[in-house]
Coordinates of C-alpha atoms in Angstrom, one line a residue:
Chain F
X545 CA -2.9 -11.2 19.4
X546 CA -4.4 -13.4 22.1
X547 CA -3.4 -13.3 25.7
X548 CA -2.3 -16.9 25.8
X549 CA 0.2 -16.5 23.0
X550 CA 1.4 -13.4 24.6
X551 CA 2.2 -15.1 27.8
X552 CA 4.3 -17.6 26.1
X553 CA 6.7 -14.9 25.0
X554 CA 7.1 -13.2 28.3
X555 CA 10.1 -15.4 29.0
X556 CA 12.0 -13.8 26.2
X557 CA 11.4 -10.3 27.4
X558 CA 14.7 -9.6 29.0
X559 CA 16.8 -10.4 26.0
X560 CA 14.7 -8.3 23.8
X561 CA 14.5 -5.3 25.9
X562 CA 18.1 -4.7 25.1
X563 CA 17.5 -4.4 21.4
X564 CA 14.4 -2.2 21.7
X565 CA 16.0 1.2 21.5
X566 CA 17.9 0.3 18.3
X567 CA 14.7 -0.8 16.7
X568 CA 12.9 2.5 16.6
X569 CA 15.2 4.7 14.6
X570 CA 13.0 6.0 11.8
X571 CA 12.7 9.4 13.3
X572 CA 10.8 11.1 10.6
X573 CA 11.1 14.4 12.4
X574 CA 14.7 14.8 11.4
X575 CA 14.0 15.3 7.7
X576 CA 10.2 15.7 7.6
X577 CA 10.3 19.0 9.4
X578 CA 12.7 20.7 7.0
X579 CA 10.7 19.2 4.1
X580 CA 7.6 20.5 5.6
X581 CA 9.1 24.0 5.8
X582 CA 10.4 23.7 2.3
X583 CA 6.8 22.8 1.1
X584 CA 5.4 25.7 2.9
X585 CA 8.0 28.0 1.4
X586 CA 7.1 26.8 -2.1
X587 CA 3.5 27.3 -1.3
X588 CA 4.1 30.9 -0.3
X589 CA 6.3 31.5 -3.4
X590 CA 3.6 30.0 -5.5
X591 CA 1.0 32.3 -4.0
X592 CA 3.2 35.4 -4.6
X593 CA 4.7 34.6 -8.0
X594 CA 1.7 32.8 -9.3
X595 CA 0.0 36.2 -9.4
X596 CA 2.9 38.0 -11.0
X597 CA 3.8 35.5 -13.7
X598 CA 0.4 34.9 -15.0
X599 CA -1.6 37.5 -16.9
X600 CA -5.2 37.0 -15.7
X601 CA -5.1 38.5 -12.2
X602 CA -8.6 38.6 -10.9
X603 CA -9.4 39.8 -7.4
X604 CA -9.5 36.4 -5.8
X605 CA -6.7 35.1 -7.9
X606 CA -4.4 33.8 -5.1
X607 CA -7.3 32.1 -3.4
X608 CA -8.2 30.4 -6.7
X609 CA -4.7 29.3 -7.1
X610 CA -4.8 27.8 -3.6
X611 CA -8.0 26.1 -4.5
X612 CA -6.5 24.6 -7.6
X613 CA -3.6 23.4 -5.5
X614 CA -5.9 21.7 -3.0
X615 CA -7.9 20.1 -5.7
X616 CA -4.9 18.6 -7.4
X617 CA -3.4 17.5 -4.1
X618 CA -6.6 15.7 -3.1
X619 CA -6.9 14.3 -6.6
X620 CA -3.6 12.6 -6.3
X621 CA -4.2 11.5 -2.7
X622 CA -7.7 10.2 -3.2
X623 CA -6.6 8.3 -6.3
X624 CA -3.6 6.7 -4.6
X625 CA -5.2 5.8 -1.2
X626 CA -6.9 2.6 -2.3
X627 CA -3.8 1.3 -4.0
X628 CA -1.5 2.1 -1.1
X629 CA -4.1 0.5 1.2
X630 CA -4.1 -2.7 -0.9
X631 CA -0.3 -2.8 -0.9
X632 CA -0.3 -2.3 2.9
X633 CA -2.8 -5.2 3.4
X634 CA -0.6 -7.5 1.2
X635 CA 2.3 -6.4 3.3
X636 CA 0.4 -7.1 6.5
X637 CA -0.6 -10.5 5.3
X638 CA 3.0 -11.3 4.3
X639 CA 4.2 -10.2 7.7
X640 CA 2.0 -12.6 9.6
X641 CA 1.5 -15.5 7.2
X642 CA 4.8 -15.8 5.4
X643 CA 7.7 -17.1 7.2
X644 CA 11.3 -16.1 6.4
X645 CA 12.3 -19.7 5.9
X646 CA 9.8 -20.0 3.2
X647 CA 11.4 -17.2 1.3
X648 CA 14.9 -18.7 2.0
X649 CA 13.8 -21.9 0.5
X650 CA 12.3 -20.7 -2.8
X651 CA 14.0 -17.5 -3.7
X652 CA 17.1 -17.4 -6.0
X653 CA 20.1 -16.0 -4.3
X654 CA 22.5 -15.7 -7.2
X655 CA 22.7 -12.2 -8.7
X656 CA 21.3 -12.7 -12.2
X657 CA 18.3 -15.0 -11.4
X658 CA 17.5 -12.8 -8.4
X659 CA 17.4 -9.6 -10.4
X660 CA 15.5 -11.0 -13.3
X661 CA 12.9 -12.8 -11.2
X662 CA 12.6 -9.6 -9.1
X663 CA 11.8 -7.6 -12.3
X664 CA 9.2 -10.2 -13.2
X665 CA 7.6 -10.5 -9.8
X666 CA 5.1 -7.8 -10.6
X667 CA 3.2 -10.4 -12.7
X668 CA 2.5 -12.2 -9.4
X669 CA 1.9 -9.0 -7.3
X670 CA 0.0 -6.6 -9.6
X671 CA 0.7 -3.5 -7.6
X672 CA 1.2 0.0 -8.9
X673 CA 3.9 2.4 -7.7
X674 CA 2.1 3.3 -4.5
X675 CA 1.4 -0.3 -3.4
X676 CA 4.8 -1.7 -4.4
X677 CA 6.7 0.3 -1.7
X678 CA 5.2 -1.3 1.5
X679 CA 5.3 -4.7 -0.1
X680 CA 9.0 -4.3 -1.0
X681 CA 9.7 -3.1 2.5
X682 CA 8.0 -6.1 4.0
X683 CA 9.8 -8.5 1.7
X684 CA 13.1 -7.0 2.7
X685 CA 12.3 -7.6 6.3
X686 CA 11.7 -11.2 5.4
X687 CA 15.2 -11.4 3.9
X688 CA 14.5 -10.7 0.2
X689 CA 17.8 -10.4 -1.7
X690 CA 18.9 -6.8 -2.3
X691 CA 18.9 -7.0 -6.0
X692 CA 15.5 -8.7 -6.3
X693 CA 13.8 -6.1 -4.1
X694 CA 15.2 -3.2 -6.1
X695 CA 14.3 -4.8 -9.4
X696 CA 10.8 -5.5 -8.1
X697 CA 10.4 -2.0 -6.8
X698 CA 11.3 -0.4 -10.1
X699 CA 9.7 -2.9 -12.5
X700 CA 6.4 -3.9 -10.8
X701 CA 4.6 -0.6 -11.6
X702 CA 5.0 -1.5 -15.3
X703 CA 5.5 -5.3 -15.5
X704 CA 2.0 -6.1 -14.3
X705 CA -1.1 -7.2 -16.1
X706 CA -3.2 -4.1 -15.4
X707 CA -0.6 -1.6 -16.7
X708 CA 0.1 -3.7 -19.8
X709 CA -3.6 -3.7 -20.7
X710 CA -4.0 0.0 -20.2
X711 CA -0.9 0.7 -22.3
X712 CA -2.2 -1.6 -25.0
X713 CA -5.6 0.3 -24.9
X714 CA -3.8 3.5 -25.5
X715 CA -1.1 2.6 -28.0
X716 CA -2.1 -0.8 -29.5
X717 CA 0.6 -3.3 -30.6
X718 CA 3.2 -0.6 -31.2
X719 CA 6.8 0.1 -30.5
X720 CA 5.7 2.1 -27.5
X721 CA 4.0 -0.9 -25.8
X722 CA 7.0 -3.2 -26.4
X723 CA 9.5 -0.6 -25.7
X724 CA 7.9 0.3 -22.4
X725 CA 7.7 -3.3 -21.2
X726 CA 11.1 -4.3 -22.5
X727 CA 13.0 -1.3 -21.3
X728 CA 11.3 -1.3 -17.9
X729 CA 12.3 -4.9 -17.4
X730 CA 15.9 -4.2 -18.6
X731 CA 16.5 -1.1 -16.6
X732 CA 15.0 -2.6 -13.4
X733 CA 17.1 -5.7 -13.8
X734 CA 20.3 -3.8 -14.4
X735 CA 19.8 -1.5 -11.4
X736 CA 18.9 -4.6 -9.4
X737 CA 22.2 -6.2 -10.4
X738 CA 24.1 -3.1 -9.4
X739 CA 22.6 -3.4 -6.0
X740 CA 23.5 -7.0 -5.7
X741 CA 26.9 -6.1 -4.4
X742 CA 25.5 -3.7 -1.8
X743 CA 25.2 -4.6 1.9
X744 CA 21.7 -4.3 3.3
X745 CA 22.8 -2.3 6.3
X746 CA 24.3 0.3 4.0
X747 CA 21.2 0.5 1.8
X748 CA 18.1 -0.1 3.9
X749 CA 16.9 1.9 6.9
X750 CA 18.1 0.3 10.1
X751 CA 14.5 -0.5 11.0
X752 CA 13.9 -2.4 7.8
X753 CA 17.0 -4.6 7.7
X754 CA 17.6 -5.2 11.4
X755 CA 14.4 -7.1 11.8
X756 CA 15.5 -10.1 9.8
X757 CA 18.9 -10.3 11.5
X758 CA 17.1 -10.2 14.8
X759 CA 17.2 -13.6 16.4
X760 CA 13.6 -13.3 17.3
X761 CA 12.6 -13.5 13.7
X762 CA 13.6 -17.1 13.5
X763 CA 10.7 -18.1 15.6
X764 CA 7.7 -18.5 13.3
X765 CA 5.0 -16.0 14.4
X766 CA 3.0 -18.0 16.9
X767 CA 1.5 -20.6 14.6
X768 CA -0.6 -22.0 17.5
X769 CA -2.5 -18.7 17.6
X770 CA -6.1 -18.6 16.4
X771 CA -6.5 -17.7 12.8
X772 CA -8.7 -14.7 13.6
X773 CA -6.0 -13.4 16.0
X774 CA -3.4 -13.6 13.4
X775 CA -5.7 -12.0 10.8
X776 CA -6.3 -9.1 13.2
X777 CA -2.5 -8.8 13.7
X778 CA -2.1 -8.6 9.9
X779 CA -4.7 -5.8 9.7
X780 CA -3.0 -3.9 12.5
X781 CA 0.4 -4.3 10.8
X782 CA -1.2 -3.1 7.5
X783 CA -2.6 -0.1 9.4
X784 CA 0.9 0.7 10.7
X785 CA 2.3 0.3 7.2
X786 CA -0.4 2.5 5.7
X787 CA 0.1 5.3 8.1
X788 CA 3.9 5.1 7.7
X789 CA 3.7 5.2 3.9
X790 CA 0.8 7.7 3.8
X791 CA 3.1 10.3 5.3
X792 CA 5.4 10.1 2.4
X793 CA 2.5 9.9 0.0
X794 CA 1.0 13.1 1.4
X795 CA 4.3 14.9 1.3
X796 CA 4.9 13.8 -2.3
X797 CA 1.4 14.8 -3.3
X798 CA 1.8 18.2 -1.7
X799 CA 5.0 18.7 -3.7
X800 CA 3.6 17.4 -6.9
X801 CA 0.5 19.6 -6.6
X802 CA 2.7 22.6 -5.8
X803 CA 4.9 22.0 -8.9
X804 CA 1.8 21.7 -11.0
X805 CA 0.4 24.9 -9.7
X806 CA 3.6 26.8 -10.1
X807 CA 5.4 25.5 -13.2
X808 CA 3.6 26.3 -16.5
X809 CA 3.4 23.1 -18.6
X810 CA 4.0 25.2 -21.7
X811 CA 7.6 25.7 -20.6
X812 CA 8.1 22.0 -20.9
X813 CA 6.0 21.5 -23.9
X814 CA 7.8 24.1 -25.9
X815 CA 10.8 21.8 -26.2
X816 CA 9.1 18.8 -27.6
X817 CA 11.1 18.2 -30.7
X818 CA 14.8 18.0 -29.9
X819 CA 16.2 14.5 -29.8
X820 CA 17.7 15.1 -26.4
X821 CA 15.6 18.0 -25.0
X822 CA 12.3 16.2 -25.6
X823 CA 13.5 13.2 -23.6
X824 CA 14.6 15.5 -20.7
X825 CA 11.3 17.4 -20.9
X826 CA 9.2 14.2 -20.7
X827 CA 11.3 13.0 -17.7
X828 CA 10.7 16.2 -15.9
X829 CA 7.0 16.0 -16.7
X830 CA 6.8 12.4 -15.5
X831 CA 8.6 13.4 -12.3
X832 CA 6.4 16.4 -11.6
X833 CA 3.0 15.0 -12.6
X834 CA 3.3 11.9 -10.4
X835 CA 0.5 10.2 -12.3
X836 CA -0.4 6.6 -11.4
X837 CA 1.2 4.1 -13.8
X838 CA -2.1 2.4 -14.5
X839 CA -3.2 5.4 -16.6
X840 CA -0.1 7.3 -17.6
X841 CA -0.4 5.7 -21.0
X842 CA -3.5 7.8 -21.8
X843 CA -1.7 10.9 -20.7
X844 CA 1.3 10.0 -22.9
X845 CA -1.0 9.6 -25.8
X846 CA -1.9 13.3 -25.5
X847 CA 1.7 14.2 -26.1
X848 CA 2.5 11.6 -28.7
X849 CA 1.7 13.9 -31.6
X850 CA 4.0 16.6 -30.4
X851 CA 6.8 14.7 -28.7
X852 CA 9.4 12.3 -30.1
X853 CA 8.7 8.5 -29.8
X854 CA 11.9 8.1 -27.7
X855 CA 10.7 10.7 -25.2
X856 CA 7.3 9.0 -25.0
X857 CA 8.9 5.6 -24.2
X858 CA 11.1 7.3 -21.6
X859 CA 8.1 9.0 -20.0
X860 CA 6.4 5.6 -19.8
X861 CA 9.5 3.9 -18.5
X862 CA 10.9 6.4 -16.1
X863 CA 7.6 7.8 -14.7
X864 CA 6.4 4.6 -13.0
X865 CA 9.8 4.0 -11.5
X866 CA 10.4 7.4 -10.1
X867 CA 8.3 10.4 -9.5
X868 CA 7.9 12.9 -6.7
X869 CA 5.5 10.8 -4.6
X870 CA 7.2 7.5 -5.0
X871 CA 10.7 9.0 -4.5
X872 CA 9.4 10.3 -1.1
X873 CA 8.0 6.9 -0.3
X874 CA 11.4 5.3 -1.0
X875 CA 12.6 7.3 2.0
X876 CA 10.6 5.0 4.2
X877 CA 12.6 2.0 3.0
X878 CA 16.0 3.2 1.9
X879 CA 18.7 5.5 3.3
X880 CA 18.7 8.9 1.8
X881 CA 21.9 8.4 -0.3
X882 CA 20.3 5.2 -1.8
X883 CA 17.1 7.1 -2.7
X884 CA 19.3 9.5 -4.6
X885 CA 20.8 6.6 -6.6
X886 CA 17.4 5.1 -7.1
X887 CA 16.3 8.4 -8.7
X888 CA 19.5 9.1 -10.7
X889 CA 20.2 5.6 -12.1
X890 CA 16.8 5.1 -13.7
X891 CA 17.0 8.8 -14.9
X892 CA 20.3 8.2 -16.7
X893 CA 19.4 4.8 -18.1
X894 CA 16.0 5.9 -19.5
X895 CA 17.6 9.1 -20.8
X896 CA 20.1 7.0 -22.7
X897 CA 17.4 4.8 -24.1
X898 CA 15.2 7.7 -25.2
X899 CA 18.0 9.6 -26.9
X900 CA 19.3 6.4 -28.5
X901 CA 15.9 5.7 -29.8
X902 CA 15.4 9.1 -31.2
X903 CA 18.8 9.2 -32.9
X904 CA 19.0 5.7 -34.3
X905 CA 15.6 4.1 -34.6
X906 CA 13.2 6.9 -35.4
X907 CA 11.6 10.0 -34.1
Chain J
X413 CA 3.7 10.7 21.8
X414 CA 3.0 8.3 24.7
X415 CA 3.2 4.6 23.9
X416 CA -0.3 3.8 25.2
X417 CA -1.9 6.5 23.1
X418 CA -0.5 5.2 19.9
X419 CA -3.1 2.6 19.0
X420 CA -6.0 5.0 19.7
X421 CA -4.4 7.7 17.7
X422 CA -3.9 5.4 14.8
X423 CA -7.5 4.4 14.9
X424 CA -8.6 8.0 15.0
X425 CA -6.4 8.9 12.0
X426 CA -7.5 5.9 9.9
X427 CA -11.2 6.3 10.7
X428 CA -11.0 10.1 10.2
X429 CA -9.4 9.7 6.7
X430 CA -12.0 7.1 5.9
X431 CA -14.9 9.3 7.0
X432 CA -13.3 12.2 5.1
X433 CA -13.2 10.2 1.9
X434 CA -16.8 9.0 2.6
X435 CA -18.1 12.6 2.9
X436 CA -16.5 13.4 -0.5
X437 CA -18.4 10.4 -2.0
X438 CA -21.6 11.3 -0.1
X439 CA -21.8 15.0 -1.1
X440 CA -21.0 14.1 -4.7
X441 CA -17.8 16.1 -4.9
X442 CA -15.6 12.9 -5.5
X443 CA -15.8 13.5 -9.2
X444 CA -14.1 16.9 -8.7
X445 CA -11.0 14.9 -8.0
X446 CA -10.9 11.6 -10.0
X447 CA -12.3 9.9 -13.0
X448 CA -15.6 8.2 -12.3
X449 CA -14.1 4.9 -13.4
X450 CA -12.1 4.9 -10.1
X451 CA -15.0 5.7 -7.8
X452 CA -15.3 2.1 -6.8
X453 CA -11.7 2.1 -5.6
X454 CA -12.4 5.0 -3.4
X455 CA -15.3 3.0 -1.9
X456 CA -12.9 0.1 -1.3
X457 CA -10.5 2.6 0.2
X458 CA -13.1 3.9 2.7
X459 CA -14.0 0.3 3.8
X460 CA -10.4 -0.6 4.1
X461 CA -9.5 2.4 6.1
X462 CA -12.3 1.8 8.6
X463 CA -11.4 -1.9 8.8
X464 CA -7.7 -1.2 9.5
X465 CA -8.7 1.5 11.9
X466 CA -10.9 -0.8 13.9
X467 CA -8.3 -3.6 14.0
X468 CA -6.2 -1.8 16.7
X469 CA -6.7 -2.7 20.3
X470 CA -6.7 0.5 22.4
X471 CA -5.3 0.6 25.8
X472 CA -6.6 2.8 28.5
X473 CA -4.2 4.3 30.9
X474 CA -5.4 1.9 33.5
X475 CA -4.7 -1.1 31.3
X476 CA -1.2 -0.2 30.7
X477 CA -0.5 0.0 34.4
X478 CA -2.3 -3.3 35.0
X479 CA -0.2 -5.3 32.6
X480 CA 2.9 -3.4 32.2
X481 CA 4.8 -6.5 31.3
X482 CA 2.4 -7.3 28.5
X483 CA 2.7 -3.8 27.3
X484 CA 6.4 -4.3 26.8
X485 CA 5.9 -7.6 25.3
X486 CA 3.3 -6.4 22.9
X487 CA 5.7 -3.7 21.7
X488 CA 8.4 -6.3 21.3
X489 CA 6.3 -8.7 19.5
X490 CA 5.3 -5.9 17.2
X491 CA 8.9 -5.3 16.3
X492 CA 9.3 -8.9 15.6
X493 CA 6.6 -8.6 12.9
X494 CA 7.7 -5.3 11.5
X495 CA 9.5 -2.3 12.7
X496 CA 8.6 0.3 15.2
X497 CA 5.9 2.5 13.9
X498 CA 6.1 5.2 16.5
X499 CA 3.8 8.1 15.5
X500 CA 5.0 11.6 16.3
X501 CA 3.0 14.7 16.5
X502 CA 4.6 15.9 13.2
X503 CA 3.4 12.6 11.7
X504 CA -0.1 13.2 12.9
X505 CA -0.1 16.6 11.5
X506 CA 1.1 15.4 8.1
X507 CA -1.5 12.6 8.0
X508 CA -4.2 15.0 8.9
X509 CA -3.2 17.3 6.0
X510 CA -5.7 16.0 3.5
X511 CA -8.5 16.5 5.9
X512 CA -7.2 20.0 7.0
X513 CA -6.7 21.2 3.4
X514 CA -9.9 19.6 2.3
X515 CA -11.9 21.3 4.9
X516 CA -10.1 24.7 4.5
X517 CA -11.6 25.2 1.0
X518 CA -15.0 24.5 -0.4
X519 CA -14.7 21.6 -2.9
X520 CA -14.5 23.0 -6.4
X521 CA -13.5 21.4 -9.7
X522 CA -10.6 22.8 -11.7
X523 CA -11.5 26.0 -13.4
X524 CA -10.1 28.9 -15.3
X525 CA -7.4 29.5 -12.6
X526 CA -5.9 26.1 -13.4
X527 CA -5.7 27.0 -17.0
X528 CA -2.9 29.5 -16.4
X529 CA -0.5 26.7 -16.0
X530 CA -1.8 24.6 -18.8
X531 CA -1.5 24.6 -22.5
X532 CA -4.6 26.1 -24.0
X533 CA -3.4 25.7 -27.6
X534 CA -6.4 24.0 -28.8
X535 CA -5.0 22.0 -31.7
X536 CA -2.9 19.5 -29.7
X537 CA -5.1 18.5 -26.9
X538 CA -7.6 16.4 -28.6
X539 CA -5.4 13.3 -29.1
X540 CA -5.7 12.6 -25.4
X541 CA -8.4 10.1 -26.1
X542 CA -7.9 6.4 -26.7
X543 CA -9.0 5.5 -30.1
X544 CA -11.3 2.7 -29.2
X545 CA -13.4 4.7 -26.8
X546 CA -14.2 7.5 -29.2
X547 CA -15.9 6.0 -32.1
X548 CA -19.4 6.3 -30.8
X549 CA -22.2 7.8 -32.8
X550 CA -24.2 10.5 -31.1
X551 CA -26.9 12.9 -32.1
X552 CA -25.4 16.3 -32.8
X553 CA -26.9 18.0 -29.7
X554 CA -25.7 15.2 -27.5
X555 CA -22.1 15.6 -28.5
X556 CA -19.8 17.1 -25.9
X557 CA -16.7 19.2 -26.6
X558 CA -14.5 16.1 -26.8
X559 CA -16.8 14.6 -29.4
X560 CA -16.8 17.8 -31.6
X561 CA -13.0 18.0 -31.5
X562 CA -12.8 14.3 -32.4
X563 CA -15.2 14.7 -35.4
X564 CA -13.3 17.8 -36.5
X565 CA -9.9 16.1 -36.3
X566 CA -11.0 12.9 -38.0
X567 CA -13.0 14.7 -40.7
X568 CA -11.4 14.3 -44.1
X569 CA -12.7 17.7 -45.2
X570 CA -11.5 19.6 -42.1
X571 CA -15.0 19.8 -40.7
X572 CA -16.9 20.9 -43.8
X573 CA -19.6 18.3 -43.5
X574 CA -20.3 19.4 -39.9
X575 CA -21.2 22.9 -40.9
X576 CA -24.8 23.7 -40.1
X577 CA -25.3 21.0 -37.4
X578 CA -27.0 22.1 -34.2
X579 CA -24.6 22.2 -31.2
X580 CA -25.4 22.1 -27.5
X581 CA -22.4 21.9 -25.2
X582 CA -21.7 23.0 -21.7
X583 CA -18.5 24.0 -20.0
X584 CA -17.0 26.9 -18.1
X585 CA -16.2 30.3 -19.7
X586 CA -12.6 31.1 -20.5
X587 CA -11.6 34.2 -22.3
X588 CA -8.3 34.5 -24.2
X589 CA -7.1 37.7 -25.7
X590 CA -5.9 35.9 -28.8
X591 CA -9.5 35.4 -29.8
X592 CA -10.8 38.9 -29.3
X593 CA -13.9 40.3 -27.7
X594 CA -16.5 38.5 -29.9
X595 CA -15.2 35.0 -28.9
X596 CA -14.8 33.0 -25.8
X597 CA -14.0 29.4 -25.0
X598 CA -16.5 27.0 -23.6
X599 CA -14.1 24.8 -21.7
X600 CA -13.9 21.4 -20.0
X601 CA -11.0 19.5 -18.4
X602 CA -10.5 16.0 -19.7
X603 CA -9.4 13.7 -16.8
X604 CA -8.2 10.1 -17.4
X605 CA -7.2 9.3 -13.9
X606 CA -7.2 12.1 -11.4
X607 CA -7.1 15.9 -11.8
X608 CA -3.3 15.7 -11.8
X609 CA -3.5 14.5 -15.4
X610 CA -6.2 17.0 -16.5
X611 CA -6.0 18.3 -20.1
X612 CA -7.8 21.3 -21.3
X613 CA -10.3 21.1 -24.1
X614 CA -12.2 24.2 -25.3
X615 CA -14.6 25.0 -28.1
X616 CA -14.6 28.5 -29.5
X617 CA -18.0 30.3 -29.2
X618 CA -18.8 33.2 -31.5
X619 CA -20.9 35.7 -29.6
X620 CA -23.4 37.5 -31.8
X621 CA -23.7 41.3 -31.3
X622 CA -27.2 40.9 -29.8
X623 CA -25.7 38.8 -26.9
X624 CA -22.6 40.9 -26.3
X625 CA -24.4 42.7 -23.5
X626 CA -25.4 39.4 -21.8
X627 CA -21.8 38.2 -22.0
X628 CA -20.5 41.2 -20.1
X629 CA -22.3 39.8 -17.0
X630 CA -20.8 36.3 -17.3
X631 CA -17.4 36.1 -15.7
X632 CA -14.6 33.7 -16.4
X633 CA -15.2 30.3 -14.7
X634 CA -19.0 30.6 -14.9
X635 CA -20.6 27.4 -16.2
X636 CA -22.7 27.9 -19.3
X637 CA -24.8 25.9 -21.8
X638 CA -24.2 27.1 -25.3
X639 CA -26.6 26.4 -28.1
X640 CA -25.8 27.3 -31.7
X641 CA -24.8 26.2 -35.1
X642 CA -21.5 24.6 -36.1
X643 CA -19.3 26.7 -38.3
X644 CA -15.6 26.7 -39.3
X645 CA -13.6 29.8 -38.9
X646 CA -10.0 30.9 -39.2
X647 CA -9.1 32.4 -35.8
X648 CA -5.6 33.6 -34.8
X649 CA -4.2 31.8 -37.8
X650 CA -5.9 28.4 -37.0
X651 CA -8.6 26.7 -38.9
X652 CA -11.0 25.8 -36.1
X653 CA -14.4 24.5 -35.2
X654 CA -16.6 27.3 -33.8
X655 CA -20.0 27.5 -32.4
X656 CA -22.1 30.3 -33.8
X657 CA -24.1 30.9 -30.6
X658 CA -27.8 31.5 -30.6
X659 CA -28.3 31.0 -26.8
X660 CA -25.9 31.2 -23.9
X661 CA -27.4 30.2 -20.5
X662 CA -25.6 30.3 -17.2
X663 CA -25.9 26.9 -15.4
X664 CA -24.8 25.3 -12.1
X665 CA -21.6 23.3 -12.0
X666 CA -22.6 19.8 -13.3
X667 CA -22.3 16.7 -11.1
X668 CA -19.5 15.5 -13.3
X669 CA -17.5 18.6 -14.3
X670 CA -14.8 16.7 -16.3
X671 CA -15.0 14.7 -19.4
X672 CA -13.6 11.2 -19.3
X673 CA -11.9 9.7 -22.4

């Protein structure tokens, strides 16, 4: 930002200094460190047990296992980076160019319209599960209603044009396509409604929700500033967002890659036929694989011959909402307790849908 | 980490990640990680990372002394737009993980070691391919493992009409005790998005007695080109497509080690 604009704000300095300490409470150290240790522990266990469990123990077997782990980790990371980056840039632009009063004017505040429009918002912001997190966080800072943000966060990875097209490419006009779209919308809207009654300060991290209660935010962000300066500010904010979220993405990718290296897929695939067990198995698979929602339909197709239809729909509904990497990224927006709910609620609802489908509609 | 170091460190991290991704594109190992369809996104990612990295305004130690008030104000204004993004050393370590892990091992595509965790039951993997993309006609010797499985699975006569066609496929060697000494699998991973979704696809190769000696020198994971004749066989209780090999040549890892549906 330019110097002139900066000078204009100096007068406000004293009042804001008081709030500064309260505004930097993310403290990733507190939980990132134990998580890191946990990851390393799994890694070590993987190296040890990987050799015992499997039959083909060559001389460099552990090294090869590690190599596989690194390849899968980098695969998930490299695949996700551009999408997280685009999400961060959208977030940065929102931060600088969208004023809270604009949102106040246009957004529905009542529970049902807010939750439903949140679930459909993905049609406007075609972001996948990596990009949606920074955008949601930014919108919350701008005063987005609780229910709308949650519905958007959960639905957008499916309710967007790109994912719909890829699902159509894999399954055609089938029950799976409509089931995926319909159930994603419904589950996201329902969970959004549940969150309507929640208070932002009990749900969001302090850093996310305090911003829009901060008196400072009612000043529009220096509209007199040159366009280029604001654009640069948007990019810097995007960079901050990216680095912030990338930490969670990396931790999530590390965990997902570890799980993939340690847990044999055959264990999960062996239980493909039961009406209930197949759904649980596909949920576990969706959670562990952490595949991007734009292509998970092709992956699901690979299982469609073996697994029940209900479990396939559950895989395609639950997976984009919650998986290892997105659950970790939620930690950058929500309090830990809430992240737990955001995993469990979709889990239970999609389990219900999958089992109901298997028992009553067809296998 | 000290406040005035933050912007510089963020630039370093973003640029380093961008450069790291660029080296994977430049040395051709990008396809070890993702489907080629997504390569353009990675290029966008590199440009974006560099752009974001360069958008920071660094402050030297001198600067921060000179305009201490501005420093505070800058910080404050930042909070006004977002939240505090203080970078800790743990954070820097985590963000550097992709680079550290990437440089700690030589880039290598998934191989036989990754098979241990995956289902190698041949019969169920083929359906990983979207219908529309598969129906292309190819000369027999241009068909890859995926094409052969597709032809076999879609054949009304369980592959009878394919018998006698010339086969030339490449993949890495994987031996499975179920198939005995005279068979091995020439194997490829099928990747729709990134290696996290990799599926295994293998074609059984029948090794003639004259080549049994050669095969003892070829270890698991070695890439080979197999030439031979298509036959059907019942192996381990399964009716399967098999290549009756006439030639098995070790080759280097191809530029695109995976098959894309």
